[in-house]
PDB file of C-alpha atoms in Angstrom:
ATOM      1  CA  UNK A   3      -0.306   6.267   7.079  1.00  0.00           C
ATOM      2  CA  UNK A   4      -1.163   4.604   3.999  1.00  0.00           C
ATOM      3  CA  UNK A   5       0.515   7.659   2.112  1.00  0.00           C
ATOM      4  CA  UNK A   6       3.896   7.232   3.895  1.00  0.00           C
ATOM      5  CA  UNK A   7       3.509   3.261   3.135  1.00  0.00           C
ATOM      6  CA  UNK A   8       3.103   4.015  -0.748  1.00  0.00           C
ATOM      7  CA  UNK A   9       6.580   6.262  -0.294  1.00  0.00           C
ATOM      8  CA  UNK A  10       8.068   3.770   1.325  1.00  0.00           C
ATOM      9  CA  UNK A  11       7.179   1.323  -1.438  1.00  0.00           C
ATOM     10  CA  UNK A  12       8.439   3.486  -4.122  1.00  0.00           C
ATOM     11  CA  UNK A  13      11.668   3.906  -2.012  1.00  0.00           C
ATOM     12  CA  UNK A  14      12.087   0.329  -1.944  1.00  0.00           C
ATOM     13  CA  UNK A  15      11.264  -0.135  -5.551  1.00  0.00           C
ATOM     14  CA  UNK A  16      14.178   1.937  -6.622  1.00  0.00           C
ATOM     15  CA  UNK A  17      16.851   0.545  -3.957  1.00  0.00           C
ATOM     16  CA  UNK A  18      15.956  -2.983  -5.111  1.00  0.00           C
ATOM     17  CA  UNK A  19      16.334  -2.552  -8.634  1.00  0.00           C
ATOM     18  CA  UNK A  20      19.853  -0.770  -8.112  1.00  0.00           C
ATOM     19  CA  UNK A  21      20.844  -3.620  -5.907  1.00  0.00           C
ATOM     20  CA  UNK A  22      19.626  -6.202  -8.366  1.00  0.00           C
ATOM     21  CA  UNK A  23      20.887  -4.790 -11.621  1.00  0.00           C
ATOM     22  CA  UNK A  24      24.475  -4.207  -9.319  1.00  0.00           C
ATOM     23  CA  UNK A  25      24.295  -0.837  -9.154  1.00  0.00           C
ATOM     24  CA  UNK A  26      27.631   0.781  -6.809  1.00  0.00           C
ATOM     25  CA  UNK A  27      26.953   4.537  -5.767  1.00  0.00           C
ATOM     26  CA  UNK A  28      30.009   4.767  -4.355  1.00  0.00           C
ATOM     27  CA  UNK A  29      32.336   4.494  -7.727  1.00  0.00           C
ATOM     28  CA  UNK A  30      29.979   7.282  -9.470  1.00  0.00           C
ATOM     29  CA  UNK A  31      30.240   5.192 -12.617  1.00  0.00           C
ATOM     30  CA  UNK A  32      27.072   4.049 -14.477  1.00  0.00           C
ATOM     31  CA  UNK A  33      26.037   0.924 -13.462  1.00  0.00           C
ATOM     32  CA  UNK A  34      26.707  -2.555 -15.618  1.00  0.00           C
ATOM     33  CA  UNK A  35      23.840  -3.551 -17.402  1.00  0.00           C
ATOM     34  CA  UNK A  36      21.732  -6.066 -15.920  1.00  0.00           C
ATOM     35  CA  UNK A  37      21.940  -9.707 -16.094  1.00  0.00           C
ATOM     36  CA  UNK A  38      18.679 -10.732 -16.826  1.00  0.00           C
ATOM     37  CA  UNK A  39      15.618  -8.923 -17.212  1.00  0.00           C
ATOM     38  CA  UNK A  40      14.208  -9.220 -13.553  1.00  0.00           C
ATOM     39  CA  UNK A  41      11.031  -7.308 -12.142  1.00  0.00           C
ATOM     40  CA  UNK A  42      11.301  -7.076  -7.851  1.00  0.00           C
ATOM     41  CA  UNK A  43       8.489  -6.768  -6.586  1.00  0.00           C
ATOM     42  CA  UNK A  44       7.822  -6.169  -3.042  1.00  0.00           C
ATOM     43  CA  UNK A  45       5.074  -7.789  -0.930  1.00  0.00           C
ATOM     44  CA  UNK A  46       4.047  -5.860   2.389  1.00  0.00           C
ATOM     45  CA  UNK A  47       1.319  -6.340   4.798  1.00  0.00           C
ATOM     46  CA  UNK A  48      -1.024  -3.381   5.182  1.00  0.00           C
ATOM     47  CA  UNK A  49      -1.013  -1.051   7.978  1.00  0.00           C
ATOM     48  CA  UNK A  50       2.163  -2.325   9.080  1.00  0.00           C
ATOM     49  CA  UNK A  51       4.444   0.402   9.307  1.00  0.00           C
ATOM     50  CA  UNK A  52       5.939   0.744  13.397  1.00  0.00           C
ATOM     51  CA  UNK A  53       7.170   3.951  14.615  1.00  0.00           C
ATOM     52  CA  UNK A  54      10.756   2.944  16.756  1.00  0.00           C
ATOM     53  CA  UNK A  55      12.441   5.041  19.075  1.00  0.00           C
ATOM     54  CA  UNK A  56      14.780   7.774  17.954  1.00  0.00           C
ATOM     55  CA  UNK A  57      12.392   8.509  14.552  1.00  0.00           C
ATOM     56  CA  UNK A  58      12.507   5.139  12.487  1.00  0.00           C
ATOM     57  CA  UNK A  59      10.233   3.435  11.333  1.00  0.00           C
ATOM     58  CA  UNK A  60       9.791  -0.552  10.553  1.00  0.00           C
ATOM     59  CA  UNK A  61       7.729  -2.969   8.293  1.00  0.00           C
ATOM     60  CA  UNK A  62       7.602  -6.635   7.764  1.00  0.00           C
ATOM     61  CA  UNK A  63       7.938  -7.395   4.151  1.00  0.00           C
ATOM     62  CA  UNK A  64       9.497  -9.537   1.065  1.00  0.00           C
ATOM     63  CA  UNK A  65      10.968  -8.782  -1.737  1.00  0.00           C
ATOM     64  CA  UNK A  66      10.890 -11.218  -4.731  1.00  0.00           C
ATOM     65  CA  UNK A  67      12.603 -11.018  -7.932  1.00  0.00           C
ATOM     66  CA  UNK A  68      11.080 -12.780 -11.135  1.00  0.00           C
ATOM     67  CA  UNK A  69      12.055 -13.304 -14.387  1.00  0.00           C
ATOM     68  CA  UNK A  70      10.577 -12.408 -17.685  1.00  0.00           C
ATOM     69  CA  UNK A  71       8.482 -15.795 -17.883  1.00  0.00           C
ATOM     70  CA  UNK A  72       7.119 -15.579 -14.016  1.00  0.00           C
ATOM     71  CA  UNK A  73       9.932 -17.780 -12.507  1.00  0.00           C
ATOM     72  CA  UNK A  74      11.144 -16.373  -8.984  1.00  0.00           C
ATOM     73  CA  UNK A  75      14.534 -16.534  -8.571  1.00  0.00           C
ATOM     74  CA  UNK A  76      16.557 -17.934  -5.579  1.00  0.00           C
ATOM     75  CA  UNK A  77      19.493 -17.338  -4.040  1.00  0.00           C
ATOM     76  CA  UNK A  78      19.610 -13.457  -5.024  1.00  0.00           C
ATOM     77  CA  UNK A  79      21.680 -11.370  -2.562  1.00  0.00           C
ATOM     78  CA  UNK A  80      19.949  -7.742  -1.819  1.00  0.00           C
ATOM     79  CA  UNK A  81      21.166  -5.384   0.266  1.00  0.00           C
ATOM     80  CA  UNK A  82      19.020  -2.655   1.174  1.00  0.00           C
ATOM     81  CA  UNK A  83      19.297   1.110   2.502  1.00  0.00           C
ATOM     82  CA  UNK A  84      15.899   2.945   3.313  1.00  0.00           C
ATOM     83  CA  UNK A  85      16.882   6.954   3.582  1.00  0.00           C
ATOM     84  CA  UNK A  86      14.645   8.607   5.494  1.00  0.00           C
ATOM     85  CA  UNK A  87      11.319   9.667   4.391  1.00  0.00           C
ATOM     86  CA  UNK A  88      10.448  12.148   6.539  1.00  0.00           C
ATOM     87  CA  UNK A  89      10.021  13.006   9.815  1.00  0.00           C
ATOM     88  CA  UNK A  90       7.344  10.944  11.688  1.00  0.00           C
ATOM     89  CA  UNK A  91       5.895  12.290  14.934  1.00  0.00           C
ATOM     90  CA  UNK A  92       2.444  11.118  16.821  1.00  0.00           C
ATOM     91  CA  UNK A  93      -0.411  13.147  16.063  1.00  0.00           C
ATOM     92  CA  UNK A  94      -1.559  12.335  19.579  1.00  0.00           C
ATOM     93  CA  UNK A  95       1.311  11.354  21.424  1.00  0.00           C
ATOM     94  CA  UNK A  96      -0.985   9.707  25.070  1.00  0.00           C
ATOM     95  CA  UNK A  97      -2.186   7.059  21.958  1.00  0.00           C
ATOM     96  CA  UNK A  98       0.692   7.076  20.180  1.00  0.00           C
ATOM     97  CA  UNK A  99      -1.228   7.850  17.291  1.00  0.00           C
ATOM     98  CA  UNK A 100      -0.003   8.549  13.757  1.00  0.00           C
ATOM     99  CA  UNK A 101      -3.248   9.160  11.924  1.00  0.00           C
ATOM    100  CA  UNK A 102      -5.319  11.906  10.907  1.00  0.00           C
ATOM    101  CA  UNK A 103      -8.302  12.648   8.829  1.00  0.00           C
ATOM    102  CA  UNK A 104      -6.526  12.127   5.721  1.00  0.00           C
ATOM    103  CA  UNK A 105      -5.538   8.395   6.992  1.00  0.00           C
TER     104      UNK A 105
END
């Protein structure tokens, strides 16, 4: 579990830093260069990831954006799109348990 919560970290990384530095996928030209220099940094809880019907998964989480002297920013608009990571299924489905012996 702690595996698929690193991915989804990474995930996030990237998608916030596109949507921060204004990124558009949808023109296919490069995107403008950023702003400021920002670093996003995400905080999640661990062990919080929640398997949802239909094969999603959820976590509770906040994403902060700081300048090059430490100063979080405000007012910063983020929109975010999680692809899928893979496909989750219960390793023991009467628990509902997603674990096994490698965590």
């Amino acid at each position: 579990m702690k595996t698929l919560q690193h991915c989804v970290i990474i995930a996030l990384v990237g998608l916030i830093l596109a949507a921060i530095i204004g990124c558009d996928n949808d023109s296919g030209d490069r995107p403008p260069p950023p702003i400021g220099p920002f670093r996003p940094r995400i905080v999640m809880e661990e062990d919080t990831i929640y398997l949802k019907p239909n094969d999603w998964a959820a976590t509770n989480g906040a994403v902060i954006a700081e300048d090059e002297s430490g100063n979080v920013g405000s007012g910063y608009h983020v929109d975010l799109t999680v692809a899928p990571l893979g496909y989750l299924e219960y390793m023991n489905p009467i628990l509902r348990d997603t674990t096994d012996e490698m965590g």
